């Protein structure tokens, strides 16, 4: 979601040759320094849309699982952090998969990267919407899970989304979105932050304030310049 793809729906990864090393801890999405998130700051980059998976079975699951009945429930976890901080991080010490489920943790754009609202963004969007890029990232991850989780022993027809704090609010919003139809069956919300979400008009007013602070013009010209700024300038 970087460069010209900033503040657009997530795009499919460019195909690669050879074997992609997916064993290392995924870089966090860009975020400001709030003190407790030093580990995430050390690795962050805009190309950050990943899923991390733990299963209770061996890597040979693809060849041993042949029926839907033999596949395992899937729990998709959306991390908290005020929708502005944190990430999946290192999942090597996670234990929930030992309960006989496939656990998937996803990353999504944070702060202004994931929730910026502008009238210029709304004008270029096919849904006439802006400020929902983080939720579109989560939907893209859920679509990937539907297509691929069977290779890890998971049942695409038995997916539960969950999250804590801001992640719980995101999970709640996903239950309301028509774009999520068929992507999951259940939801567990943990300590969802209280209060109604901002309106589109309120969010776009905040976006215009960002342009003003960066001394950029409003409208399409300002958006084009915003997409060219260094990551640190926006954070």
PDB file of C-alpha atoms in Angstrom, residues 12 32 34 89 102 121 135 140 193 198:
ATOM      1  CA  UNK A  12      -2.307  -8.127  -4.585  1.00  0.00           C
ATOM      2  CA  UNK A  32       4.279   7.215  15.770  1.00  0.00           C
ATOM      3  CA  UNK A  34       4.152   6.354  21.962  1.00  0.00           C
ATOM      4  CA  UNK A  89       4.979  -8.972  16.323  1.00  0.00           C
ATOM      5  CA  UNK A 102      -5.583 -22.450  13.445  1.00  0.00           C
ATOM      6  CA  UNK A 121     -10.183  10.301  -1.661  1.00  0.00           C
ATOM      7  CA  UNK A 135     -10.839  -2.222   7.285  1.00  0.00           C
ATOM      8  CA  UNK A 140      -8.338  -8.549   2.051  1.00  0.00           C
ATOM      9  CA  UNK A 193     -13.621   0.881  23.005  1.00  0.00           C
ATOM     10  CA  UNK A 198     -16.690   9.373  13.571  1.00  0.00           C
TER      11      UNK A 198
END
